[in-house]
């Protein structure tokens, strides 16, 4: 997936990281799993979104790439 395939909010944050306005996190897999886990665990988020987040987090954890 490329940044131009993402929503406006993701592209905005991407630009802020690229410009130095926001910090870059080298351990991006762990950061992603933490964020997805928080979404999957939140009762304020619709169930179908929680399930997508859980699926994505589990796949990242299963991948052979490590931070």
Tab-separated table of N, CA and C in Angstrom:
chain	number	residue	atom	x	y	z
A	1	UNK	N	0.847	-1.182	0.000
A	1	UNK	CA	0.000	0.000	0.000
A	1	UNK	C	0.887	1.238	0.000
A	2	UNK	N	0.499	2.197	-0.730
A	2	UNK	CA	1.225	3.469	-0.817
A	2	UNK	C	0.453	4.551	-0.073
A	3	UNK	N	1.149	5.603	0.285
A	3	UNK	CA	0.521	6.678	1.063
A	3	UNK	C	-0.644	7.296	0.297
A	4	UNK	N	-0.575	7.385	-1.008
A	4	UNK	CA	-1.665	7.993	-1.769
A	4	UNK	C	-2.914	7.112	-1.806
A	5	UNK	N	-2.802	5.852	-1.383
A	5	UNK	CA	-3.959	4.968	-1.267
A	5	UNK	C	-4.684	5.147	0.065
A	6	UNK	N	-4.107	5.908	0.971
A	6	UNK	CA	-4.647	6.084	2.320
A	6	UNK	C	-5.591	7.279	2.392
A	7	UNK	N	-6.320	7.353	3.493
A	7	UNK	CA	-7.257	8.454	3.697
A	7	UNK	C	-6.521	9.772	3.944
A	8	UNK	N	-7.288	10.847	3.907
A	8	UNK	CA	-6.714	12.180	4.088
A	8	UNK	C	-5.965	12.319	5.412
A	9	UNK	N	-6.525	11.775	6.488
A	9	UNK	CA	-5.892	11.912	7.801
A	9	UNK	C	-4.525	11.219	7.826
A	10	UNK	N	-4.434	10.032	7.252
A	10	UNK	CA	-3.157	9.319	7.203
A	10	UNK	C	-2.156	10.113	6.363
A	11	UNK	N	-2.585	10.635	5.228
A	11	UNK	CA	-1.664	11.421	4.384
A	11	UNK	C	-1.214	12.686	5.098
A	12	UNK	N	-2.102	13.300	5.874
A	12	UNK	CA	-1.752	14.505	6.626
A	12	UNK	C	-0.681	14.201	7.680
A	13	UNK	N	-0.875	13.129	8.440
A	13	UNK	CA	0.099	12.752	9.469
A	13	UNK	C	1.431	12.350	8.815
A	14	UNK	N	1.356	11.642	7.692
A	14	UNK	CA	2.552	11.254	6.938
A	14	UNK	C	3.363	12.499	6.562
A	15	UNK	N	2.683	13.516	6.068
A	15	UNK	CA	3.356	14.764	5.692
A	15	UNK	C	3.972	15.444	6.910
A	16	UNK	N	3.277	15.394	8.041
A	16	UNK	CA	3.808	16.007	9.263
A	16	UNK	C	5.054	15.270	9.753
A	17	UNK	N	5.072	13.961	9.643
A	17	UNK	CA	6.265	13.198	10.025
A	17	UNK	C	7.406	13.520	9.067
A	18	UNK	N	7.094	13.546	7.768
A	18	UNK	CA	8.113	13.853	6.765
A	18	UNK	C	8.708	15.229	6.908
A	19	UNK	N	7.910	16.186	7.358
A	19	UNK	CA	8.400	17.556	7.516
A	19	UNK	C	9.122	17.772	8.843
A	20	UNK	N	9.026	16.786	9.741
A	20	UNK	CA	9.665	16.925	11.052
A	20	UNK	C	8.758	17.519	12.110
A	21	UNK	N	7.509	17.848	11.743
A	21	UNK	CA	6.574	18.403	12.726
A	21	UNK	C	6.160	17.356	13.760
A	22	UNK	N	6.112	16.082	13.354
A	22	UNK	CA	5.836	14.974	14.262
A	22	UNK	C	7.033	14.044	14.250
A	23	UNK	N	7.237	13.330	15.327
A	23	UNK	CA	8.383	12.441	15.426
A	23	UNK	C	8.186	11.137	14.679
A	24	UNK	N	9.254	10.632	14.099
A	24	UNK	CA	9.270	9.337	13.434
A	24	UNK	C	9.576	8.273	14.476
A	25	UNK	N	8.864	7.157	14.449
A	25	UNK	CA	9.076	6.062	15.395
A	25	UNK	C	9.717	4.899	14.649
A	26	UNK	N	10.986	4.598	14.926
A	26	UNK	CA	11.663	3.506	14.215
A	26	UNK	C	11.004	2.142	14.432
A	27	UNK	N	10.433	1.883	15.589
A	27	UNK	CA	9.784	0.603	15.875
A	27	UNK	C	8.322	0.680	15.418
A	28	UNK	N	8.124	0.838	14.121
A	28	UNK	CA	6.785	1.097	13.605
A	28	UNK	C	5.851	-0.108	13.717
A	29	UNK	N	6.369	-1.334	13.656
A	29	UNK	CA	5.510	-2.506	13.799
A	29	UNK	C	4.921	-2.541	15.214
A	30	UNK	N	5.756	-2.381	16.220
A	30	UNK	CA	5.274	-2.387	17.608
A	30	UNK	C	4.293	-1.236	17.842
A	31	UNK	N	4.575	-0.073	17.282
A	31	UNK	CA	3.676	1.071	17.410
A	31	UNK	C	2.326	0.748	16.781
A	32	UNK	N	2.346	0.121	15.626
A	32	UNK	CA	1.112	-0.247	14.931
A	32	UNK	C	0.311	-1.276	15.711
A	33	UNK	N	0.985	-2.291	16.241
A	33	UNK	CA	0.283	-3.325	17.010
A	33	UNK	C	-0.350	-2.716	18.255
A	34	UNK	N	0.364	-1.830	18.931
A	34	UNK	CA	-0.206	-1.175	20.120
A	34	UNK	C	-1.460	-0.378	19.759
A	35	UNK	N	-1.405	0.384	18.657
A	35	UNK	CA	-2.557	1.188	18.244
A	35	UNK	C	-3.727	0.299	17.835
A	36	UNK	N	-3.457	-0.744	17.073
A	36	UNK	CA	-4.510	-1.661	16.652
A	36	UNK	C	-5.108	-2.402	17.845
A	37	UNK	N	-4.271	-2.777	18.790
A	37	UNK	CA	-4.760	-3.444	20.000
A	37	UNK	C	-5.680	-2.516	20.793
A	38	UNK	N	-5.321	-1.257	20.877
A	38	UNK	CA	-6.159	-0.288	21.598
A	38	UNK	C	-7.525	-0.153	20.923
A	39	UNK	N	-7.537	-0.120	19.598
A	39	UNK	CA	-8.798	-0.041	18.859
A	39	UNK	C	-9.618	-1.317	19.077
A	40	UNK	N	-8.964	-2.465	18.950
A	40	UNK	CA	-9.660	-3.750	19.111
A	40	UNK	C	-10.233	-3.916	20.514
A	41	UNK	N	-9.621	-3.307	21.491
A	41	UNK	CA	-10.031	-3.438	22.887
A	41	UNK	C	-11.077	-2.407	23.305
A	42	UNK	N	-11.325	-1.414	22.470
A	42	UNK	CA	-12.216	-0.317	22.835
A	42	UNK	C	-13.685	-0.673	22.585
A	43	UNK	N	-14.496	-0.529	23.612
A	43	UNK	CA	-15.929	-0.766	23.461
A	43	UNK	C	-16.634	0.422	22.800
A	44	UNK	N	-15.912	1.526	22.631
A	44	UNK	CA	-16.476	2.715	21.983
A	44	UNK	C	-16.430	2.614	20.458
A	45	UNK	N	-15.688	1.633	19.944
A	45	UNK	CA	-15.520	1.447	18.505
A	45	UNK	C	-16.487	0.350	18.043
A	46	UNK	N	-17.113	0.526	16.870
A	46	UNK	CA	-18.022	-0.520	16.380
A	46	UNK	C	-17.322	-1.880	16.259
A	47	UNK	N	-18.074	-2.942	16.494
A	47	UNK	CA	-17.516	-4.297	16.503
A	47	UNK	C	-16.801	-4.651	15.200
A	48	UNK	N	-17.361	-4.273	14.063
A	48	UNK	CA	-16.719	-4.637	12.797
A	48	UNK	C	-15.363	-3.951	12.634
A	49	UNK	N	-15.211	-2.769	13.185
A	49	UNK	CA	-13.920	-2.071	13.136
A	49	UNK	C	-12.944	-2.734	14.107
A	50	UNK	N	-13.431	-3.118	15.278
A	50	UNK	CA	-12.594	-3.814	16.256
A	50	UNK	C	-12.060	-5.118	15.671
A	51	UNK	N	-12.910	-5.833	14.944
A	51	UNK	CA	-12.490	-7.092	14.337
A	51	UNK	C	-11.428	-6.871	13.258
A	52	UNK	N	-11.567	-5.812	12.470
A	52	UNK	CA	-10.547	-5.489	11.469
A	52	UNK	C	-9.219	-5.153	12.140
A	53	UNK	N	-9.273	-4.386	13.221
A	53	UNK	CA	-8.058	-4.022	13.943
A	53	UNK	C	-7.401	-5.253	14.549
A	54	UNK	N	-8.202	-6.139	15.118
A	54	UNK	CA	-7.662	-7.366	15.712
A	54	UNK	C	-7.010	-8.240	14.645
A	55	UNK	N	-7.639	-8.358	13.487
A	55	UNK	CA	-7.097	-9.152	12.389
A	55	UNK	C	-5.763	-8.573	11.917
A	56	UNK	N	-5.703	-7.261	11.759
A	56	UNK	CA	-4.467	-6.613	11.317
A	56	UNK	C	-3.358	-6.776	12.352
A	57	UNK	N	-3.683	-6.592	13.627
A	57	UNK	CA	-2.682	-6.751	14.687
A	57	UNK	C	-2.161	-8.180	14.739
A	58	UNK	N	-3.054	-9.147	14.649
A	58	UNK	CA	-2.639	-10.550	14.689
A	58	UNK	C	-1.738	-10.891	13.513
A	59	UNK	N	-2.044	-10.367	12.334
A	59	UNK	CA	-1.201	-10.614	11.171
A	59	UNK	C	0.174	-9.975	11.325
A	60	UNK	N	0.228	-8.798	11.891
A	60	UNK	CA	1.531	-8.173	12.141
A	60	UNK	C	2.343	-8.991	13.134
A	61	UNK	N	1.684	-9.493	14.163
A	61	UNK	CA	2.380	-10.308	15.151
A	61	UNK	C	2.879	-11.627	14.550
A	62	UNK	N	2.130	-12.172	13.586
A	62	UNK	CA	2.511	-13.430	12.943
A	62	UNK	C	3.615	-13.243	11.889
A	63	UNK	N	3.767	-12.041	11.402
A	63	UNK	CA	4.753	-11.792	10.344
A	63	UNK	C	6.152	-12.040	10.883
A	64	UNK	N	7.066	-12.315	9.995
A	64	UNK	CA	8.434	-12.601	10.424
A	64	UNK	C	9.280	-11.348	10.562
A	65	UNK	N	8.673	-10.182	10.318
A	65	UNK	CA	9.397	-8.923	10.462
A	65	UNK	C	9.344	-8.475	11.916
A	66	UNK	N	10.468	-8.101	12.467
A	66	UNK	CA	10.521	-7.602	13.843
A	66	UNK	C	11.174	-6.236	13.860
A	67	UNK	N	10.748	-5.413	14.808
A	67	UNK	CA	11.368	-4.087	14.981
A	67	UNK	C	12.717	-4.255	15.631
